[in-house]
XYZ file of C-alpha atoms in Angstrom:
462
model
C 265.936 -103.505 -112.323
C 262.077 -102.150 -113.870
C 262.382 -101.249 -116.833
C 260.471 -98.173 -118.101
C 256.865 -98.272 -119.774
C 256.153 -97.865 -123.561
C 253.690 -95.187 -124.144
C 250.404 -96.439 -124.949
C 250.485 -99.392 -123.119
C 248.895 -100.345 -119.937
C 250.984 -100.629 -116.781
C 250.117 -103.630 -113.437
C 249.476 -102.351 -110.535
C 250.216 -105.586 -108.319
C 253.546 -104.271 -106.386
C 254.560 -101.130 -105.093
C 257.025 -99.893 -107.778
C 254.596 -100.367 -110.899
C 253.134 -96.562 -110.801
C 252.965 -94.568 -113.192
C 255.670 -91.363 -112.823
C 253.107 -88.864 -113.920
C 250.364 -90.015 -112.089
C 249.702 -88.233 -108.666
C 249.440 -91.064 -105.266
C 245.493 -91.483 -104.657
C 244.654 -90.516 -101.007
C 241.541 -90.517 -99.094
C 240.537 -86.404 -100.186
C 241.053 -87.333 -104.053
C 238.970 -89.917 -104.363
C 236.403 -89.063 -102.482
C 233.728 -86.885 -104.140
C 233.631 -84.014 -101.925
C 233.814 -80.085 -101.838
C 237.202 -79.481 -100.395
C 238.775 -81.668 -103.587
C 236.700 -78.678 -105.975
C 237.648 -76.553 -103.771
C 241.514 -77.082 -103.543
C 241.320 -77.671 -107.543
C 241.394 -73.783 -108.758
C 243.416 -72.659 -105.525
C 246.375 -72.771 -107.684
C 244.830 -69.779 -110.257
C 243.686 -67.713 -107.248
C 247.390 -67.068 -105.916
C 248.946 -64.279 -108.411
C 246.075 -61.718 -105.991
C 247.340 -63.674 -103.003
C 251.113 -62.863 -103.915
C 250.727 -59.536 -104.854
C 250.934 -57.424 -101.316
C 254.610 -59.252 -101.215
C 256.138 -57.635 -103.780
C 257.400 -55.176 -101.934
C 258.283 -51.225 -103.264
C 261.500 -50.341 -103.712
C 262.476 -47.950 -101.320
C 262.468 -44.666 -104.084
C 259.203 -45.353 -104.830
C 257.460 -46.283 -101.744
C 259.236 -42.690 -100.232
C 257.582 -41.630 -103.225
C 254.404 -42.830 -102.849
C 254.153 -41.901 -99.084
C 254.900 -38.250 -99.731
C 252.175 -38.487 -102.769
C 249.653 -39.730 -99.723
C 250.267 -36.624 -97.778
C 250.364 -34.137 -100.034
C 246.613 -35.312 -101.645
C 245.971 -35.561 -97.576
C 246.850 -32.489 -96.857
C 245.260 -30.735 -100.465
C 242.248 -31.806 -98.579
C 242.316 -30.540 -95.750
C 243.142 -26.979 -96.650
C 240.158 -27.375 -99.020
C 238.544 -28.232 -96.523
C 239.995 -25.315 -93.792
C 239.207 -22.273 -96.939
C 235.158 -23.382 -97.082
C 234.117 -20.203 -95.713
C 231.610 -20.395 -92.586
C 229.895 -17.635 -90.606
C 227.881 -17.474 -87.048
C 224.521 -16.164 -87.877
C 220.976 -15.210 -85.749
C 217.812 -15.751 -86.535
C 215.430 -14.093 -85.271
C 212.198 -16.355 -84.707
C 208.569 -14.748 -85.404
C 207.602 -15.589 -80.969
C 211.082 -12.890 -79.745
C 213.482 -15.417 -79.344
C 216.055 -16.319 -81.280
C 218.154 -19.157 -82.604
C 222.366 -18.881 -83.230
C 223.448 -21.245 -86.072
C 227.041 -21.876 -87.638
C 226.239 -22.139 -91.764
C 228.892 -22.589 -94.253
C 228.856 -21.866 -98.322
C 228.005 -25.542 -99.039
C 224.271 -25.125 -97.261
C 221.888 -23.593 -98.533
C 218.558 -22.300 -97.185
C 217.259 -25.483 -96.916
C 219.340 -26.838 -95.176
C 218.752 -24.517 -92.664
C 215.391 -24.706 -92.997
C 215.678 -28.027 -92.416
C 218.219 -27.241 -89.056
C 216.271 -24.645 -87.821
C 213.369 -27.399 -87.479
C 214.592 -29.480 -85.509
C 215.564 -26.749 -83.453
C 212.379 -25.519 -83.257
C 209.856 -28.285 -83.671
C 207.394 -26.660 -85.689
C 205.101 -28.026 -88.344
C 207.378 -28.161 -91.070
C 205.419 -26.438 -93.079
C 205.679 -25.432 -96.675
C 205.471 -21.622 -95.654
C 208.569 -21.407 -93.631
C 211.082 -19.272 -95.051
C 213.957 -17.013 -94.388
C 213.302 -13.302 -93.996
C 215.885 -10.836 -95.150
C 215.018 -7.439 -93.728
C 217.279 -3.603 -94.602
C 216.987 -0.833 -92.074
C 218.793 1.236 -94.304
C 217.257 1.049 -98.185
C 213.419 -0.125 -95.980
C 213.110 -3.630 -97.633
C 212.486 -6.720 -97.599
C 212.360 -10.522 -99.110
C 211.984 -14.058 -99.364
C 215.108 -16.204 -99.507
C 214.229 -18.616 -102.465
C 215.284 -22.323 -100.864
C 218.508 -23.355 -103.901
C 220.069 -20.054 -102.748
C 222.754 -20.099 -100.375
C 223.323 -18.487 -97.836
C 226.724 -17.575 -97.501
C 226.810 -16.015 -100.233
C 223.940 -14.206 -99.758
C 225.287 -12.687 -96.126
C 228.894 -11.973 -97.710
C 227.045 -8.990 -99.758
C 226.280 -7.051 -95.944
C 228.509 -4.362 -94.833
C 230.163 -4.969 -91.409
C 227.907 -2.179 -90.383
C 225.376 -3.267 -91.687
C 221.519 -3.605 -89.918
C 220.099 -6.205 -91.831
C 218.343 -9.372 -90.014
C 217.206 -13.178 -91.054
C 213.819 -13.558 -89.801
C 212.333 -17.335 -89.093
C 208.031 -16.948 -90.748
C 205.639 -17.874 -91.788
C 204.767 -16.773 -95.506
C 201.546 -17.448 -97.770
C 202.684 -16.067 -100.383
C 206.349 -17.791 -101.196
C 204.251 -20.682 -103.023
C 200.773 -19.400 -103.601
C 201.422 -19.649 -106.992
C 201.030 -23.626 -106.429
C 197.854 -23.651 -104.387
C 196.074 -21.051 -106.906
C 198.027 -20.993 -109.678
C 194.946 -19.977 -111.187
C 195.201 -15.600 -109.579
C 198.337 -15.291 -111.436
C 197.591 -17.126 -114.900
C 194.091 -16.854 -115.363
C 194.330 -13.107 -113.304
C 192.067 -11.437 -115.806
C 188.949 -13.044 -115.195
C 186.562 -11.985 -112.274
C 187.690 -13.668 -108.782
C 184.551 -15.164 -108.368
C 185.052 -17.659 -111.241
C 188.427 -17.468 -109.598
C 188.007 -19.046 -105.779
C 185.521 -21.455 -107.543
C 187.726 -23.693 -109.132
C 188.073 -26.652 -108.360
C 191.464 -28.539 -107.877
C 190.991 -30.935 -110.816
C 191.925 -27.350 -113.090
C 194.327 -26.255 -110.739
C 196.734 -29.085 -111.410
C 195.789 -28.833 -115.058
C 197.530 -25.259 -115.352
C 200.526 -26.325 -113.117
C 201.320 -28.897 -115.528
C 200.771 -26.487 -118.305
C 202.913 -23.667 -117.221
C 205.627 -25.613 -115.572
C 205.933 -29.313 -116.644
C 205.934 -29.695 -120.170
C 210.049 -28.285 -120.921
C 209.755 -25.043 -120.798
C 208.744 -22.740 -118.249
C 205.663 -20.029 -119.129
C 206.057 -16.592 -117.556
C 202.499 -15.462 -116.813
C 201.144 -12.699 -118.934
C 201.149 -10.273 -116.962
C 200.798 -5.693 -118.059
C 198.860 -3.108 -117.055
C 200.345 0.841 -115.409
C 202.345 0.849 -112.951
C 203.596 3.981 -110.932
C 207.570 4.793 -111.538
C 209.899 6.812 -109.576
C 212.281 8.978 -111.208
C 215.797 8.906 -110.789
C 217.034 11.319 -107.362
C 213.504 12.834 -107.225
C 210.301 11.672 -104.636
C 208.162 11.940 -108.178
C 206.603 9.027 -109.250
C 205.241 9.402 -113.109
C 201.858 6.739 -114.560
C 203.870 3.935 -116.730
C 202.455 1.133 -118.710
C 204.458 -2.379 -117.392
C 204.659 -6.036 -119.609
C 206.335 -8.458 -118.410
C 208.101 -11.308 -120.050
C 210.614 -13.467 -119.515
C 213.686 -11.784 -119.774
C 212.797 -8.539 -117.787
C 209.939 -5.672 -117.878
C 209.225 -3.697 -120.369
C 207.396 -0.487 -120.632
C 205.577 1.313 -123.661
C 207.331 4.542 -124.233
C 205.356 7.594 -124.514
C 203.274 8.052 -127.348
C 203.790 4.579 -128.380
C 201.975 1.258 -128.606
C 202.507 -1.586 -127.353
C 203.989 -3.621 -129.908
C 207.077 -5.543 -129.189
C 209.173 -2.547 -131.785
C 207.772 -0.053 -129.411
C 208.633 -1.213 -126.018
C 211.612 -0.392 -124.370
C 213.328 -2.022 -121.360
C 213.081 -1.672 -118.045
C 215.105 -3.999 -116.851
C 216.530 -7.637 -116.879
C 216.369 -10.218 -114.661
C 219.938 -11.675 -114.595
C 221.746 -9.991 -111.792
C 219.062 -8.526 -109.478
C 216.626 -9.263 -107.396
C 212.900 -7.832 -106.048
C 212.224 -6.978 -102.871
C 208.983 -5.336 -101.399
C 208.973 -1.805 -100.064
C 208.282 -0.847 -96.591
C 206.646 2.404 -95.294
C 207.649 3.631 -98.780
C 204.655 6.244 -98.858
C 206.311 8.126 -96.245
C 210.487 7.579 -97.237
C 209.675 8.515 -100.785
C 206.069 10.152 -101.210
C 204.946 6.819 -103.136
C 201.184 6.937 -104.355
C 200.389 3.623 -102.113
C 201.904 1.567 -99.766
C 202.378 -1.161 -102.138
C 205.173 -0.835 -103.823
C 208.343 -3.309 -104.787
C 211.720 -2.726 -106.416
C 214.776 -4.461 -108.271
C 218.645 -3.709 -107.529
C 221.531 -6.288 -107.481
C 222.139 -7.908 -104.239
C 224.840 -6.346 -103.590
C 223.733 -2.842 -103.126
C 223.416 -2.522 -99.450
C 223.090 2.071 -99.436
C 220.558 4.302 -101.522
C 221.926 3.442 -105.099
C 220.719 5.229 -109.268
C 221.227 1.732 -110.039
C 218.005 1.434 -107.854
C 214.146 0.792 -109.904
C 211.771 1.414 -107.771
C 207.716 0.512 -108.417
C 204.361 0.854 -107.016
C 201.418 -0.634 -106.904
C 197.311 0.337 -107.076
C 196.702 -2.479 -104.268
C 198.413 -5.216 -102.439
C 196.619 -7.720 -104.895
C 198.827 -6.575 -107.989
C 201.865 -6.122 -105.995
C 201.777 -9.555 -105.249
C 201.216 -10.743 -108.521
C 204.158 -8.942 -109.928
C 206.616 -9.986 -107.562
C 205.335 -13.555 -107.447
C 205.510 -13.204 -111.792
C 208.911 -12.106 -111.172
C 210.241 -14.945 -109.472
C 208.549 -16.794 -111.604
C 210.208 -15.047 -114.728
C 213.734 -15.272 -112.773
C 213.886 -19.021 -111.479
C 212.122 -20.809 -113.430
C 211.138 -24.557 -113.072
C 214.041 -24.168 -110.280
C 210.993 -22.460 -107.963
C 208.255 -25.531 -108.884
C 211.510 -28.244 -107.744
C 211.619 -26.376 -104.568
C 207.914 -26.349 -103.616
C 207.932 -30.073 -104.376
C 211.345 -30.818 -102.416
C 209.836 -28.384 -99.138
C 206.043 -30.639 -100.193
C 208.230 -34.312 -100.211
C 209.237 -32.803 -96.646
C 206.109 -31.744 -95.046
C 204.715 -35.030 -96.091
C 207.371 -37.359 -94.459
C 206.231 -35.391 -90.958
C 203.192 -34.809 -91.143
C 202.854 -39.135 -90.524
C 204.670 -37.955 -86.866
C 202.855 -35.163 -86.469
C 199.443 -37.359 -86.546
C 200.772 -39.800 -83.998
C 201.268 -37.103 -81.817
C 198.057 -35.771 -82.111
C 196.611 -39.534 -81.784
C 198.196 -40.356 -78.931
C 198.038 -36.796 -77.283
C 194.298 -37.172 -77.711
C 194.414 -40.581 -76.701
C 196.314 -40.346 -73.483
C 193.721 -37.370 -72.426
C 190.574 -38.667 -70.513
C 187.351 -38.056 -71.683
C 184.770 -36.062 -69.836
C 181.988 -37.124 -71.085
C 182.864 -41.168 -70.285
C 183.861 -39.883 -66.655
C 180.104 -39.219 -65.966
C 178.090 -41.611 -68.749
C 177.835 -44.418 -66.327
C 177.825 -42.668 -63.256
C 181.995 -43.916 -61.892
C 184.855 -41.713 -61.930
C 187.068 -43.429 -64.668
C 190.280 -45.012 -63.638
C 192.428 -42.387 -65.541
C 190.952 -39.652 -62.984
C 193.392 -41.525 -59.920
C 196.526 -41.342 -62.131
C 199.124 -38.174 -61.154
C 198.153 -34.607 -62.143
C 199.853 -33.746 -65.381
C 201.625 -30.460 -66.376
C 200.410 -28.005 -68.884
C 201.959 -29.216 -71.840
C 202.324 -29.271 -75.769
C 200.949 -32.318 -77.941
C 204.849 -32.688 -79.137
C 205.962 -32.596 -76.103
C 203.673 -35.235 -74.771
C 204.209 -37.409 -77.998
C 207.716 -37.573 -76.473
C 206.766 -39.193 -72.953
C 204.337 -41.457 -74.565
C 206.427 -42.990 -77.461
C 204.023 -44.311 -80.344
C 203.931 -47.658 -78.767
C 201.419 -45.934 -76.263
C 198.110 -48.275 -75.552
C 195.236 -46.480 -76.335
C 193.358 -45.694 -73.192
C 189.672 -46.354 -74.435
C 186.458 -46.164 -71.701
C 184.081 -49.366 -72.170
C 180.459 -48.736 -72.914
C 178.323 -47.659 -69.883
C 176.002 -50.345 -68.814
C 172.291 -49.412 -69.094
C 170.979 -46.920 -66.800
C 167.807 -49.258 -64.933
C 166.520 -49.433 -61.933
C 168.115 -53.733 -61.505
C 171.461 -51.994 -62.045
C 173.729 -54.131 -60.199
C 176.313 -52.617 -58.047
C 179.962 -52.736 -59.250
C 182.329 -55.243 -57.233
C 184.888 -52.916 -56.454
C 184.336 -49.725 -54.462
C 185.373 -46.483 -55.921
C 187.605 -44.059 -53.493
C 186.240 -41.457 -55.011
C 182.362 -41.633 -53.800
C 181.389 -41.821 -49.945
C 181.950 -45.236 -47.757
C 178.529 -47.246 -47.849
C 176.786 -47.716 -44.479
C 177.246 -50.580 -42.157
C 174.804 -52.871 -43.277
C 173.202 -53.414 -39.756
C 171.942 -50.290 -39.749
C 170.228 -49.717 -43.592
C 169.205 -52.649 -44.920
C 170.302 -53.575 -48.489
C 168.197 -52.030 -51.083
C 168.177 -51.240 -54.128
C 171.271 -48.388 -55.872
C 170.293 -45.644 -57.748
C 169.891 -44.498 -61.110
C 173.387 -43.862 -62.740
C 172.006 -40.246 -63.321
C 171.817 -39.451 -59.689
C 175.559 -40.334 -59.196
C 177.952 -37.894 -59.466
C 182.088 -38.292 -59.163
C 184.315 -34.926 -57.857
C 185.906 -33.594 -61.001
C 189.927 -33.365 -60.982
C 191.197 -29.907 -59.222
C 192.741 -29.554 -62.456
C 191.961 -30.609 -66.337
C 194.383 -32.576 -68.176
C 195.377 -30.357 -71.240
C 194.196 -31.150 -74.226
C 196.237 -32.223 -77.312
C 195.699 -28.631 -78.711
C 197.309 -27.136 -76.147
C 200.082 -24.396 -76.461
C 201.372 -22.077 -78.895
C 201.259 -22.921 -82.544
C 204.140 -23.079 -84.360
C 207.690 -22.848 -82.425
C 208.080 -23.975 -79.073
C 211.291 -23.266 -77.803
C 213.041 -20.662 -76.025
C 215.863 -17.806 -76.877
C 219.788 -19.286 -77.243
């Protein structure tokens, strides 16, 4: 009978019974220094996460958890169903229209991007959605950050308002030529010659230093009296909070200024044909009103300017004072999206121009080019041509013409566009004429150039 080994004394391994009970048996897997042995050692530490799914919840808790998940899913669907949606009709500048569905989460910028995809226009920064109100004879361009459904919800059911999709150069004119708005007191010739570097400095000083600087605008305007068709000339000043005027007999000091309107709850609109409707001194008018007002009201403020330049100056400056940095962010987003599509548009133009035969190369060497043997192309726009060509279209270029000398050898292959040569038995071999005396017949229809088609829109009405 074997006796247990004493603690601290080594045991013999000569017999099968001389094995320590606390030591595991040595196998080929544990003796070898292999990867499976190292990965198998920490396995007990990773067992608890694997055993968690095996713990089933009590029936009461499982039923409560299932009900909570169903309620959460139902609330999400209910929230999605409560999103207000509208079907709108947008008029194009070519007379056609597009029907879109928009919801309350979409901004004007989102709708513009959708229209760019549908109309395949140039995606420039000047494209805008424009609102017209025939009842009040006013119009304005929507700002890119505005939510379109919120704007349209203010329209009445019997409203004849329309939404137009068109280009307006005055949308972001302040960022292209800021000198006309911040240095408007200087001579026009000096402002037109301003360098691009100086324009950038103006934008940096007024928009990129933490606070927006409103143009220091002031001057005389015509004010329409309430309920009358008479206009009085007053001196107005623009401030960041609103428009102020100088009362009769007062000075332009801050203490004497009277508040005319504040920008918190009003929008600025262009007036249309106010000279005929309200007997305005000129046709260059604008109004300030709450967006909920859709008909004649005493809360509408009417102003008239001497010329169009003063009108654009006031309307743009009011937009700067009202929207501030948001207006500049809208412009940067529009530029970024336009530059993202410019590379695609340039590839379209290059591929379309490369695929079109060049008339000068046609008669340079006295032979008709190989491209004239291809089927006739139907007239189309540069964008539709690019869809067929693709970005991997090879560049169709012609080799340089040979020198026009008397020793120029004839071509090896006959040209089907030229008449066949006479039989050699009737006519002795002679030197071919100069390249300038050979003329290839022109094709019946010239292929379209890369600039064909109407500018901007290429869609039909929906």
